[in-house]
Short mmCIF file of C-alpha atoms and ligand atoms in Angstrom, two decimals:
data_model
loop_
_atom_site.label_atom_id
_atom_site.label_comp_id
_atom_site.label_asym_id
_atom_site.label_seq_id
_atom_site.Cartn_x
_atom_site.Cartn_y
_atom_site.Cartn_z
CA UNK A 100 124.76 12.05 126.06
CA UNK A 101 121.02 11.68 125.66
CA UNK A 102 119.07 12.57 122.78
CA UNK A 103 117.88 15.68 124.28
CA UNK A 104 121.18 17.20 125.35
CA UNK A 105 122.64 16.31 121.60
CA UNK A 106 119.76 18.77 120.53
CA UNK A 107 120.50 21.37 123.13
CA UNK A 108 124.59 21.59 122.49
CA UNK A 109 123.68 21.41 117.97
CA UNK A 110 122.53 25.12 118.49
CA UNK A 111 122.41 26.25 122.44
CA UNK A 112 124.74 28.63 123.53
CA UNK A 113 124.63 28.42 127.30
CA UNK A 114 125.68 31.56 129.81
CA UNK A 115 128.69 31.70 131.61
CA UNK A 116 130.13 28.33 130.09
CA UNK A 117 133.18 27.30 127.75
CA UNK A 118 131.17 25.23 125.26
CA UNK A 119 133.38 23.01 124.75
CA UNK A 120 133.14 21.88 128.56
CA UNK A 121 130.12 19.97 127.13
CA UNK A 122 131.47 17.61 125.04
CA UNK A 123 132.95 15.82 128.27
CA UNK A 124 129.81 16.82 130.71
CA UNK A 125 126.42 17.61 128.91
CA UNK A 126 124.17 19.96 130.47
CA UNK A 127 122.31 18.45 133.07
CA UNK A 128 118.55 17.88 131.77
CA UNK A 129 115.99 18.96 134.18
CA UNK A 130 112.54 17.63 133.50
CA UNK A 131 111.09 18.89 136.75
CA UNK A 132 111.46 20.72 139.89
CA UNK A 133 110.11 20.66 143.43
CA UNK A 134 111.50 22.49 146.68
CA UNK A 135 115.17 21.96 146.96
CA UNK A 136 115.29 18.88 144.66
CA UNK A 137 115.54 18.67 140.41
CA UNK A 138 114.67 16.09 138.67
CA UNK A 139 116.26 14.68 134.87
CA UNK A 140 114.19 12.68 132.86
CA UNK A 141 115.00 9.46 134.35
CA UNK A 142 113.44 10.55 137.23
CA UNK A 143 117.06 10.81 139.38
CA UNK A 144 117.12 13.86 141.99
CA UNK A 145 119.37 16.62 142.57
CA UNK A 146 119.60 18.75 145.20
CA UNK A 147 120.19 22.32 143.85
CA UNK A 148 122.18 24.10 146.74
CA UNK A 149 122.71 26.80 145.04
CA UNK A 150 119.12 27.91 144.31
CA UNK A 151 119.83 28.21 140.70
CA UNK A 152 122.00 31.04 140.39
CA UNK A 153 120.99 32.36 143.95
CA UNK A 154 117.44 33.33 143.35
CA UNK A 155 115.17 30.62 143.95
CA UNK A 156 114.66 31.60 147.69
CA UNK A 157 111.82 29.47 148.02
CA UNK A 158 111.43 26.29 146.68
CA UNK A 159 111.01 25.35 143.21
CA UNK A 160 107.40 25.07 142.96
CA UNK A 161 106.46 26.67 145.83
CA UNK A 162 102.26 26.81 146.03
CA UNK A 163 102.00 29.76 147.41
CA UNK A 164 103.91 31.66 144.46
CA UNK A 165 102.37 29.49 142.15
CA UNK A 166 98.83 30.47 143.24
CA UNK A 167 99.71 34.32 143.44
CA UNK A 168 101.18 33.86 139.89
CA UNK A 169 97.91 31.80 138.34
CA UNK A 170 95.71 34.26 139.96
CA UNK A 171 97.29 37.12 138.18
CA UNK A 172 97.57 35.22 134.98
CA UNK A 173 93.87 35.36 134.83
CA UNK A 174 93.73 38.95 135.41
CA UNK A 175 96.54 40.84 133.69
CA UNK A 176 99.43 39.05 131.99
CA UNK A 177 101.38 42.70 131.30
CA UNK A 178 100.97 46.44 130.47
CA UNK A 179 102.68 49.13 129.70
CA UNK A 180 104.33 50.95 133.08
CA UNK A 181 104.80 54.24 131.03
CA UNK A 182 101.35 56.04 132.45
CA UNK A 183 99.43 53.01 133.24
CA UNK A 184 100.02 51.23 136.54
CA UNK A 185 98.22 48.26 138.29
CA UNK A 186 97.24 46.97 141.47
CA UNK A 187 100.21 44.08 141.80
CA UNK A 188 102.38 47.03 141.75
CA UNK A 189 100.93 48.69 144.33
CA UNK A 190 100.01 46.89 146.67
CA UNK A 191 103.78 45.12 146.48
CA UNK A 192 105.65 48.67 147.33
CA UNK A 193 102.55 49.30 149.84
CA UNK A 194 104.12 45.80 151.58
CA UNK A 195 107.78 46.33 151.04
CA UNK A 196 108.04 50.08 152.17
CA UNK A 197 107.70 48.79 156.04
CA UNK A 198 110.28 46.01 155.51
CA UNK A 199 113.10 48.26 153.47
CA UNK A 200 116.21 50.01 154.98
CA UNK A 201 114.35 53.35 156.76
CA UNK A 202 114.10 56.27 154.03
CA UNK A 203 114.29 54.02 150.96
CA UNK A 204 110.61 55.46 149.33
CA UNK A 205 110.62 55.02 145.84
CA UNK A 206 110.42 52.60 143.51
CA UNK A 207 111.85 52.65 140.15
CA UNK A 208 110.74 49.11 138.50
CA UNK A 209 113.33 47.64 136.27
CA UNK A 210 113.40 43.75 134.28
CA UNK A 211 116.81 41.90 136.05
CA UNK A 212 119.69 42.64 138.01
CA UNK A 213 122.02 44.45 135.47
CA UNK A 214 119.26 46.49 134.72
CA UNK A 215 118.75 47.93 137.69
CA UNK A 216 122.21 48.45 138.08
CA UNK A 217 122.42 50.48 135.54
CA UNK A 218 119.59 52.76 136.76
CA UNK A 219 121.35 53.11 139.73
CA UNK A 220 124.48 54.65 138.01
CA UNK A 221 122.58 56.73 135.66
CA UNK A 222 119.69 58.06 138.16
CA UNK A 223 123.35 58.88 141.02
CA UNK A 224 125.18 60.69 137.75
CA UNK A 225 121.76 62.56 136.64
CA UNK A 226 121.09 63.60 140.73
CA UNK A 227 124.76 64.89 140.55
CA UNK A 228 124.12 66.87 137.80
CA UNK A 229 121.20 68.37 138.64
CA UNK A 230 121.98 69.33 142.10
CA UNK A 231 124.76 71.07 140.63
CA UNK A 232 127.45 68.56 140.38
CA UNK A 233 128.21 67.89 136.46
CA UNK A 234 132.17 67.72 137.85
CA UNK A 235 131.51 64.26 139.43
CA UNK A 236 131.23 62.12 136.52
CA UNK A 237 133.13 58.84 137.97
CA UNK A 238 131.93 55.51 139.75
CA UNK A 239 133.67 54.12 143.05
CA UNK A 240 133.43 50.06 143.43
CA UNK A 241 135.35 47.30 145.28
CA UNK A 242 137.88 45.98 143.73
CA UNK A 243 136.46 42.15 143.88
CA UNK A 244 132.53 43.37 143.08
CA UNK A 245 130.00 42.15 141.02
CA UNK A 246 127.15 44.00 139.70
CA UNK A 247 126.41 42.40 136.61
CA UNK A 248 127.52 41.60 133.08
CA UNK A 249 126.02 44.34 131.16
CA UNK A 250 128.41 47.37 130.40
CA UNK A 251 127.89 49.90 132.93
CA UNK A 252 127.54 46.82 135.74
CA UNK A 253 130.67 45.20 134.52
CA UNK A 254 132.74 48.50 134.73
CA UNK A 255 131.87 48.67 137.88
CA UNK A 256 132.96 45.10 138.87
CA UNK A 257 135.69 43.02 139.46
CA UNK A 258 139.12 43.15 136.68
CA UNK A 259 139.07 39.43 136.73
CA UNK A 260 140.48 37.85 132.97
CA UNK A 261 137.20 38.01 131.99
CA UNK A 262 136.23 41.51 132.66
CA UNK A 263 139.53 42.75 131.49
CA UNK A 264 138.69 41.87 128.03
CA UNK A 265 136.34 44.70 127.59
CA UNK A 266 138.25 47.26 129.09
CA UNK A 267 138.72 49.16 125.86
CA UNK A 268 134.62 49.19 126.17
CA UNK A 269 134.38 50.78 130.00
CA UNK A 270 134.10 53.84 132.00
CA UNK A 271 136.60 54.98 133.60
CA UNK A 272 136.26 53.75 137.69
CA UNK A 273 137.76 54.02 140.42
CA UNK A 274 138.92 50.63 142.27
CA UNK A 275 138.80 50.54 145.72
CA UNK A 276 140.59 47.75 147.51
CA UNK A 277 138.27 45.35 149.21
CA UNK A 278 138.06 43.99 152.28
CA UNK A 279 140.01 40.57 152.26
CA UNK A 280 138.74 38.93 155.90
CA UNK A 281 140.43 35.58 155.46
CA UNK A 282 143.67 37.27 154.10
CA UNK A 283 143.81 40.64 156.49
CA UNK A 284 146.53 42.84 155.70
CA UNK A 285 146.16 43.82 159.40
CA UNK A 286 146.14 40.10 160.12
CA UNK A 287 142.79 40.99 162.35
CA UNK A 288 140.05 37.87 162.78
CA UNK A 289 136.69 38.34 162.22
CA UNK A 290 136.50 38.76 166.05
CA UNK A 291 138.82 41.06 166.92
CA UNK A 292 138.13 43.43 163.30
CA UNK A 293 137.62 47.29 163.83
CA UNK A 294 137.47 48.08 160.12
CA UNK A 295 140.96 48.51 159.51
CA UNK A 296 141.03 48.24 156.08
CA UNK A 297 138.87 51.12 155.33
CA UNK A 298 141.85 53.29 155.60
CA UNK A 299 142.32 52.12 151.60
CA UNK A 300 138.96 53.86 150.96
CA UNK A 301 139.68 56.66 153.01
CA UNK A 302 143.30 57.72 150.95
CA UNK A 303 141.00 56.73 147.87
CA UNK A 304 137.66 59.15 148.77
CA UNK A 305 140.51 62.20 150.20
CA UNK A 306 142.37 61.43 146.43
CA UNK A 307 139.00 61.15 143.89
CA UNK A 308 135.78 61.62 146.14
CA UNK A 309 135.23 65.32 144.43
CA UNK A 310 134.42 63.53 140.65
CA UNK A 311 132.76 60.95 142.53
CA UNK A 312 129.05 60.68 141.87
CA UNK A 313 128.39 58.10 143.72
CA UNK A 314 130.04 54.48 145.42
CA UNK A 315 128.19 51.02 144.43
CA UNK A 316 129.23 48.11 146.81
CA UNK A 317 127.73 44.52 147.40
CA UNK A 318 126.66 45.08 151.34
CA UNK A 319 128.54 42.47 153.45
CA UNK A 320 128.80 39.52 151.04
CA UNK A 321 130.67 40.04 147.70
CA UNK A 322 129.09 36.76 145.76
CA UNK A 323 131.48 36.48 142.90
CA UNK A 324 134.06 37.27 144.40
CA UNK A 325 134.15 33.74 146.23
CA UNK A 326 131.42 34.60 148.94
CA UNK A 327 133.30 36.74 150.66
CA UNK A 328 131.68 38.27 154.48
CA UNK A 329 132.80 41.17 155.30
CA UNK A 330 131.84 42.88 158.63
CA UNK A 331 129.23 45.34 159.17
CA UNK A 332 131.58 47.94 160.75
CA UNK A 333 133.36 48.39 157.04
CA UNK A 334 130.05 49.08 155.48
CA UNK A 335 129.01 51.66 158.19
CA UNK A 336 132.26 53.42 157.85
CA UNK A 337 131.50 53.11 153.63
CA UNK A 338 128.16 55.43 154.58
CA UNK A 339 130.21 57.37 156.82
CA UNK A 340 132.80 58.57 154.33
CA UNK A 341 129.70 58.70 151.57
CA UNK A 342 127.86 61.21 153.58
CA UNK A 343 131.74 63.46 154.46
CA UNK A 344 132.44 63.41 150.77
CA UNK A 345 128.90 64.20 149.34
CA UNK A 346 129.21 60.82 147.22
CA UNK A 347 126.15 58.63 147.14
CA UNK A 348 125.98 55.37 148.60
CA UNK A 349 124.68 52.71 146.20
CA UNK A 350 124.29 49.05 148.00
CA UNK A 351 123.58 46.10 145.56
CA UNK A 352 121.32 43.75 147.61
CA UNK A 353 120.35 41.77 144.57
CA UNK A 354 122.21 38.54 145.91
CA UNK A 355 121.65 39.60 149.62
CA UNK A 356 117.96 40.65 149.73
CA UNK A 357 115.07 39.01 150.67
CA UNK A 358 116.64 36.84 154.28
CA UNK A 359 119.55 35.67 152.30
CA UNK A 360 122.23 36.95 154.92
CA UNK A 361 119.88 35.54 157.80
CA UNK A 362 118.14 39.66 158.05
CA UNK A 363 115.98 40.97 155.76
CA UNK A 364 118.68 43.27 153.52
CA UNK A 365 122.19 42.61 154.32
CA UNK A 366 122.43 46.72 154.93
CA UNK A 367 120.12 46.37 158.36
CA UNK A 368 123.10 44.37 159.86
CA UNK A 369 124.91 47.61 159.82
CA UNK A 370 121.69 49.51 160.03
CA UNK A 371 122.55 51.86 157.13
CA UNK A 372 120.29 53.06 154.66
CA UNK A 373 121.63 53.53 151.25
CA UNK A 374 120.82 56.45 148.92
CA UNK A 375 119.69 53.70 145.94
CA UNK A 376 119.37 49.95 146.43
CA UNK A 377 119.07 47.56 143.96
CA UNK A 378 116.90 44.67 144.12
CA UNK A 379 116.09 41.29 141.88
CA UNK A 380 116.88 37.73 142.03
CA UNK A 381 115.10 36.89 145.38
CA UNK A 382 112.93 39.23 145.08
CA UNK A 383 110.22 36.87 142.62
CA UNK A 384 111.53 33.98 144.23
CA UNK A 385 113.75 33.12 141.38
CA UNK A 386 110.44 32.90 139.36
CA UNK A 387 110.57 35.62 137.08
CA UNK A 388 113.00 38.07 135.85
CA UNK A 389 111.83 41.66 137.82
CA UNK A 390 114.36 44.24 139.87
CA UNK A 391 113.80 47.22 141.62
CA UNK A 392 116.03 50.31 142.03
CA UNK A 393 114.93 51.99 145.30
CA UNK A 394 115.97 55.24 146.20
CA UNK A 395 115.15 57.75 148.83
CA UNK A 396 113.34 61.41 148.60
CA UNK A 397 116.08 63.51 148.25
CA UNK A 398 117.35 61.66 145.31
CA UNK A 399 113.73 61.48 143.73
CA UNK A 400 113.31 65.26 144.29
CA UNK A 401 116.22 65.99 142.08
CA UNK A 402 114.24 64.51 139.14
CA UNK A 403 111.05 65.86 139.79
CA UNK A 404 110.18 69.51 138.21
CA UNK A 405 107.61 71.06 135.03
CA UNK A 406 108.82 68.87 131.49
CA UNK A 407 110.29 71.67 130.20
CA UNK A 408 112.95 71.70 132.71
CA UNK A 409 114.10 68.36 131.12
CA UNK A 410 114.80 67.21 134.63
CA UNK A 411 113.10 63.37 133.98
CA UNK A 412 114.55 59.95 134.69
CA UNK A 413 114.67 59.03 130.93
CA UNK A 414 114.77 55.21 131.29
CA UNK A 415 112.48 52.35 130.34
CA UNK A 416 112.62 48.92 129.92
CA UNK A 417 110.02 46.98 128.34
CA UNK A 418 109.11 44.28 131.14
CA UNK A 419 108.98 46.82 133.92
CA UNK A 420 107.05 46.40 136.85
CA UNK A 421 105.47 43.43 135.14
CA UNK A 422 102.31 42.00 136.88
CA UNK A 423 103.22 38.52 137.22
CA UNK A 424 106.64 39.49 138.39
CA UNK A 425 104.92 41.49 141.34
CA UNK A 426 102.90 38.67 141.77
CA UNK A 427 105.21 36.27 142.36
CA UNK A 428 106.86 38.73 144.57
CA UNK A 429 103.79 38.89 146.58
CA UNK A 430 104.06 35.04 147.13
CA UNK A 431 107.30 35.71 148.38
CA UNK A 432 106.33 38.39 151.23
CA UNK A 433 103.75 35.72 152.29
CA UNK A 434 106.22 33.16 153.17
CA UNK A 435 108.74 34.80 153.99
CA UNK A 436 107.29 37.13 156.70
CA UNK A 437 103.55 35.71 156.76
CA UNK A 438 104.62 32.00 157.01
CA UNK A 439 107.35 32.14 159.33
CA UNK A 440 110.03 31.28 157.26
CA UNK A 441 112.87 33.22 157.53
CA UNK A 442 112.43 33.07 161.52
CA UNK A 443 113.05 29.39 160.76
CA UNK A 444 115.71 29.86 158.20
CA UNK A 445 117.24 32.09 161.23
CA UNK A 446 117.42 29.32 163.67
CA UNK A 447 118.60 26.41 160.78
CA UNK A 448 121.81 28.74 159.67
CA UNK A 449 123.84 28.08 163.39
CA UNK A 450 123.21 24.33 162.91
CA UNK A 451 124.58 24.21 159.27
CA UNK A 452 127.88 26.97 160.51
CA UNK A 453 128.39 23.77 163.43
CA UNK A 454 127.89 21.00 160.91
CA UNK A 455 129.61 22.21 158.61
CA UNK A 456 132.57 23.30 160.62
CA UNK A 457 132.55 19.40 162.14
CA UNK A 458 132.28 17.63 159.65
CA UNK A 459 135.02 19.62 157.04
CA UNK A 460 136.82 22.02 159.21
CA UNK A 461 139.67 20.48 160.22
CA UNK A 462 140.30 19.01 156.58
CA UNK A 463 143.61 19.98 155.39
CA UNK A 464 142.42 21.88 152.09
CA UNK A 465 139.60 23.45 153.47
CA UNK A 466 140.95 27.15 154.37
CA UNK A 467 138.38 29.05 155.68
CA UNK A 468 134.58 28.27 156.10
CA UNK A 469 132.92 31.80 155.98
CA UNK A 470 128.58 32.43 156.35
CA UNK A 471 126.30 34.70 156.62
CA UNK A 472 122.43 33.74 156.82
CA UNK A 473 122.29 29.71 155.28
CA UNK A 474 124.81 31.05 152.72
CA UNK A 475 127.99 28.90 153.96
CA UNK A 476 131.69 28.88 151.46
CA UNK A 477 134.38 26.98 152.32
CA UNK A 478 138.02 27.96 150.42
CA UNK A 479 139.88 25.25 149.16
CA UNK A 480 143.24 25.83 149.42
CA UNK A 481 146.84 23.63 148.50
CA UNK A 482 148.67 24.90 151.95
CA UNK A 483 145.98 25.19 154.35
CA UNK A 484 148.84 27.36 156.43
CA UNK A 485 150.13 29.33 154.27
CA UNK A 486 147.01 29.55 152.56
CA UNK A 487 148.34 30.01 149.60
CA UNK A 488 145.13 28.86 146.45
CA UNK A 489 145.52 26.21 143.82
CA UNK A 490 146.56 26.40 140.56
CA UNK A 491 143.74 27.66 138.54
CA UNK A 492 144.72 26.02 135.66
CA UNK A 493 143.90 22.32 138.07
CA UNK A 494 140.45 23.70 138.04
CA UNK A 495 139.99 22.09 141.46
CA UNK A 496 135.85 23.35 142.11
CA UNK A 497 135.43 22.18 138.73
CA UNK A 498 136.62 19.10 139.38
CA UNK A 499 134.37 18.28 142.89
CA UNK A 500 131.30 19.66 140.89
CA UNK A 501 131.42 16.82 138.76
CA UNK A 502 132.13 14.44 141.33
CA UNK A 503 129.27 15.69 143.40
CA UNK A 504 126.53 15.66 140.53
CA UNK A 505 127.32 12.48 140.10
CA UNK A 506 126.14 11.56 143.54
CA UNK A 507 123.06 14.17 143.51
CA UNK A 508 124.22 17.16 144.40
CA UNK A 509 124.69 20.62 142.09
CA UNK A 510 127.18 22.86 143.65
CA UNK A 511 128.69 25.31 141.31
CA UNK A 512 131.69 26.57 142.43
CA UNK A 513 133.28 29.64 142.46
CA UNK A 514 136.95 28.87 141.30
CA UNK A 515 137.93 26.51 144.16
CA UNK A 516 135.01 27.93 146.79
CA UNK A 517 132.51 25.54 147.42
CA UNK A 518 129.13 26.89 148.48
CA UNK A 519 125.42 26.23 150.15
CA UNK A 520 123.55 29.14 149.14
CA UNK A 521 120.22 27.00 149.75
CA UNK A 522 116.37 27.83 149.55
CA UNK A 523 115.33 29.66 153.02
CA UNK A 524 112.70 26.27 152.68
CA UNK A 525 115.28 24.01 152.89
CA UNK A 526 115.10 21.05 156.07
CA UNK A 527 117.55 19.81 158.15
CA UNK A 528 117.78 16.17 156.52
CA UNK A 529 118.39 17.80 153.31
CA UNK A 530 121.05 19.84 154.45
CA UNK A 531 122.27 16.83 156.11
CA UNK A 532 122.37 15.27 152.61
CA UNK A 533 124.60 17.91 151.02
CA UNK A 534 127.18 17.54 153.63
CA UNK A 535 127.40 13.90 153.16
CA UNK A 536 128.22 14.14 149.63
CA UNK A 537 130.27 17.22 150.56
CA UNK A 538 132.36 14.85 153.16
CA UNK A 539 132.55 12.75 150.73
CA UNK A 540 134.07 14.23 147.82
CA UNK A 541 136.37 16.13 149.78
CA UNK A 542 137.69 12.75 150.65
CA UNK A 543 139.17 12.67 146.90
CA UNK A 544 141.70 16.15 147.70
CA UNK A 545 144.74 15.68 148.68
C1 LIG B 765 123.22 38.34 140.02
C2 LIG B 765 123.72 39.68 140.41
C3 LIG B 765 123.62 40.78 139.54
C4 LIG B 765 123.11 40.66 138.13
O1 LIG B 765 121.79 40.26 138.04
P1 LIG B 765 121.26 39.65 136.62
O2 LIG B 765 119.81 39.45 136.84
O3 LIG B 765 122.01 38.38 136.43
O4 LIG B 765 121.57 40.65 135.60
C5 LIG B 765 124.04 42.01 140.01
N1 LIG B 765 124.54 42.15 141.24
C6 LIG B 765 124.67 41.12 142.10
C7 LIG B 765 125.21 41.37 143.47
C8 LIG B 765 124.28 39.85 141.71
O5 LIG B 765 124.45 38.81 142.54
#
C-alpha cells in the first residue's frame, strides 16, 4: 500500500465497495488520464474498459471537451436555472432536439442519473393526476432493472440482497418479469425470438395497468443486471401495451444514450418514442455530473396552466442545467456526430463481437457472449451446458478483476459477467490489448 492509498482508506468511504475489500487490494491510485488509458503514480497504464462507470464515452481528456469546457469557464461557471437561463443551454437542446426519439420536446434539466429518475416518476404521477387520474398511484419496472440508488430509483429496480434491505423504505411496485435471452423460458435464440415473453407483462398490465401511472424500463440493455440485450421487438410491444392501457412509457437511456448500443438512443432500434426519457452519464462525456428528463408535449401540457391552478412541476435541484455541464455536452455532439465517431465506433463493434467470439467463445466457462454497440459481456458460468452460475460466495469476477489489473487492465465485473463497455474513441490495437489479457486470465478458470 502506498502512502497515498493509506491516506485515502484512514477516512474515505468509497461507493459501491465492502471496505474491508481494501485491506487486501487498495484502491487503485490514478494520477492521470488520457483516452482509454489511466495512469498511477508510477507512471504504469491501465486500460479502463469500462469507461469509468460507463460514462466516459469519449476519452479521458478528450480536447475537444476540454476546450468547450475552458471556454465556458471563462464565461459563466453557474447560475441559477430558476428564471435565468443561458446560452449553453440553449443552444445544447437547439442540437439535441433533431437527434432525440421523434416527439421528445422538452427538457427538464436535472444534476445525475437518480435525479432524473426521480423526475421522471414524479412529473408521470403529477400528469396522472392532473389529467384526471389520482387512482394510478403505482410504478411498473423489470424485475432485473436499474435506475439508480436513490429511493424512488431503487424502488423501482432490481430486489437483489442489496436492494431488499430497504424495502421497509419503498413504494409499493409492481415487478414485471424480465426478459431472460440467454435463459428463455420459451427456449427461443436471439434469432428465432418473437417476443414471447411479453405475455408476463401482458397478464401483469390486464391485472394492475388501471393504478399504473406509468412503466420505467432500461431500453434493450439492462446494465446491472449483468448486461443483459434484449430484443427490440419486446420493447415495441412494452409501448404497445403502454399506449392500450393509458400507462406512460418511461425509457432510462442513461447507460444507453449517446451511441452506446451502436445507434444514437437504444429506443431508435425499436423506433419507439417514449413519453419521458432520462438522460446523464454519456451525455457530458463522463465529465461532469448533468441529466436530462425529456418528455413530450402532451405530458408538458398537463403542467402548464395560470399559478393559481397549482398545476407546476415543483422540482429543483441546485446544479441544474449547469453551464459547464452543457458545455461539455456540446463537446460531445461535436465528436460524436461532427467528427465521425460513432460511424467509426459502428464499423469497430462487428470486429470486437468476431474477436471476441474467437478468441473466448468456445472456452468452457464462458456461457454466453451477448453485445450491443462496443458494449460486449461474456457470462461465466461452472456448467457451460447446463448453464447453471457459480457460487457467489467464490466471487469468481472478483477474482479475474484482480488478476487482470495486475496485467493493465480494469474490468469491473458484474458478479461473474465480464464486460467491454469501452470509449466510442477506442482503436483496434487497444481493443486488441484487452482481449489478450482477457485470454489470458481466463486461462486461470477451470
Ligand atoms: C448509472 C445509471 C443510473 C444512475 O445514475 P447516477 O448518476 O449514478 O445516479 C440510472 N439508470 C441507469 C440505467 C444507469 O446506468
Amino acid at each position: 500500500m502506498n502512502d497515498y492509498q493509506q491516506r485515502d482508506l484512514a477516512h474515505i468511504w468509497h461507493p459501491c465497495s465492502q471496505m474491508k475489500d481494501y485491506e487486501s487490494l487498495p484502491p487503485l491510485f490514478v494520477d492521470h488520464a488520457k483516452g482509454a488509458w489511466l495512469y498511477d503514480e508510477k507512471g504504469k497504464a491501465y486500460l479502463d474498459i469500462i469507461s469509468s462507470w460507463w460514462a466516459n464515452l469519449l476519452g479521458h481528456g478528450n480536447p475537444v471537451i476540454n476546450e468547450r469546457i475552458k471556454a465556458q469557464l471563462e464565461k459563466l461557471e453557474h447560475v441559477i436555472f430558476a428564471g435565468c437561463t443561458h446560452e449553453a443551454a440553449i443552444t445544447l437542446t437547439e442540437r439535441l432536439l433533431p437527434l432525440l426519439p421523434k416527439g421528445l420536446t422538452k427538457f427538464h434539466f436535472n444534476d445525475n442519473g437518480s435525479s432524473s429518475v426521480e423526475a421522471a416518476l414524479k412529473i408521470a404521477f403529477q400528469y396522472q393526476l392532473q389529467t384526471g387520474h389520482g387512482e394510478r398511484t403505482r410504478f411498473m419496472c423489470l424485475s432485473d432493472g436499474y435506475h439508480g440508488e436513490t429511493i424512488g430509483a431503487l424502488s423501482v429496480g432490481s430486489m437483489d440482497q442489496f436492494a431488499r434491505l430497504y424495502q421497509p423504505m419503498m413504494m409499493d411496485n409492481i415487478h414485471v418479469k424480465a426478459p431472460d435471452c440467454y435463459r428463455c423460458p420459451f427456449h427461443k435464440t436471439r434469432e428465432n425470438c418473437q417476443g414471447d415473453c411479453i405475455q408476463y407483462a401482458e397478464e401483469t398490465f390486464a391485472q394492475s395497468a388501471k393504478e399504473t401511472c406509468a412503466l420505467i424500463v432500461e431500453p434493450l440493455l439492462q446494465g446491472c443486471a449483468g448486461m443483459r440485450v434484449y430484443p427490440a421487438v419486446y420493447l415495441k410491444k412494452l409501448r404497445a401495451l403502454c399506449d392500450a392501457y393509458n400507462v406512460l412509457l418511461i425509457c432510462d437511456e442513461i447507460a444507453t444514450g449517446f451511441g452506446r448500443t451502436g445507434k444514437l438512443f437504444a429506443c431508435d432500434h425499436a423506433g419507439i418514442t417514449p413519453d419521458i426519457m432520462t438522460v446523464s452519464k454519456g451525455l457530458t462525456g463522463g465529465y461532469l455530473p448533468m441529466s436530462i428528463t425529456l418528455t413530450t408535449d402532451a405530458v408538458y401540457n398537463a403542467f402548464y396552466a395560470d399559478y393559481s391552478e397549482h398545476k407546476a412541476f415543483v422540482h429543483s435541484h441546485t446544479y441544474a442545467g449547469n453551464p459547464l455541464g452543457c458545455a461539455a455536452a456540446h463537446g460531445v455532439l461535436d465528436e460524436l456526430m461532427d467528427h465521425g465517431v460513432l460511424k467509426k465506433a459502428q464499423t469497430l463493434a462487428p470486429w470486437l463481437t468476431e474477436q471476441l467470439t474467437q478468441r473466448v467463445g468456445e472456452h468452457p466457462h464462458v456461457g454466453e457472449i451477448r453485445h450491443i454497440g462496443l458494449i460486449h459481456a461474456l457470462e461465466l458460468v461452472a456448467d457451460k451446458k447446463k448453464k447453471t452460475p457459480y457460487d457467489p460466495s467464490r466471487r469468481m469476477g472478483y477474482e479475474l478483476y484482480q488478476k487482470a489489473l495486475s496485467k493493465g487492465l480494469l474490468l469491473r465485473p458484474l458478479g461473474d459477467v465480464l464486460y467491454f463497455n469501452p470509449p466510442l474513441t477506442i482503436s483496434r490495437e487497444e481493443l486488441t490489448f484487452a482481449l489478450d489479457v482477457l485470454e489470458d486470465v481466463l486461462q486461470s478458470l477451470s
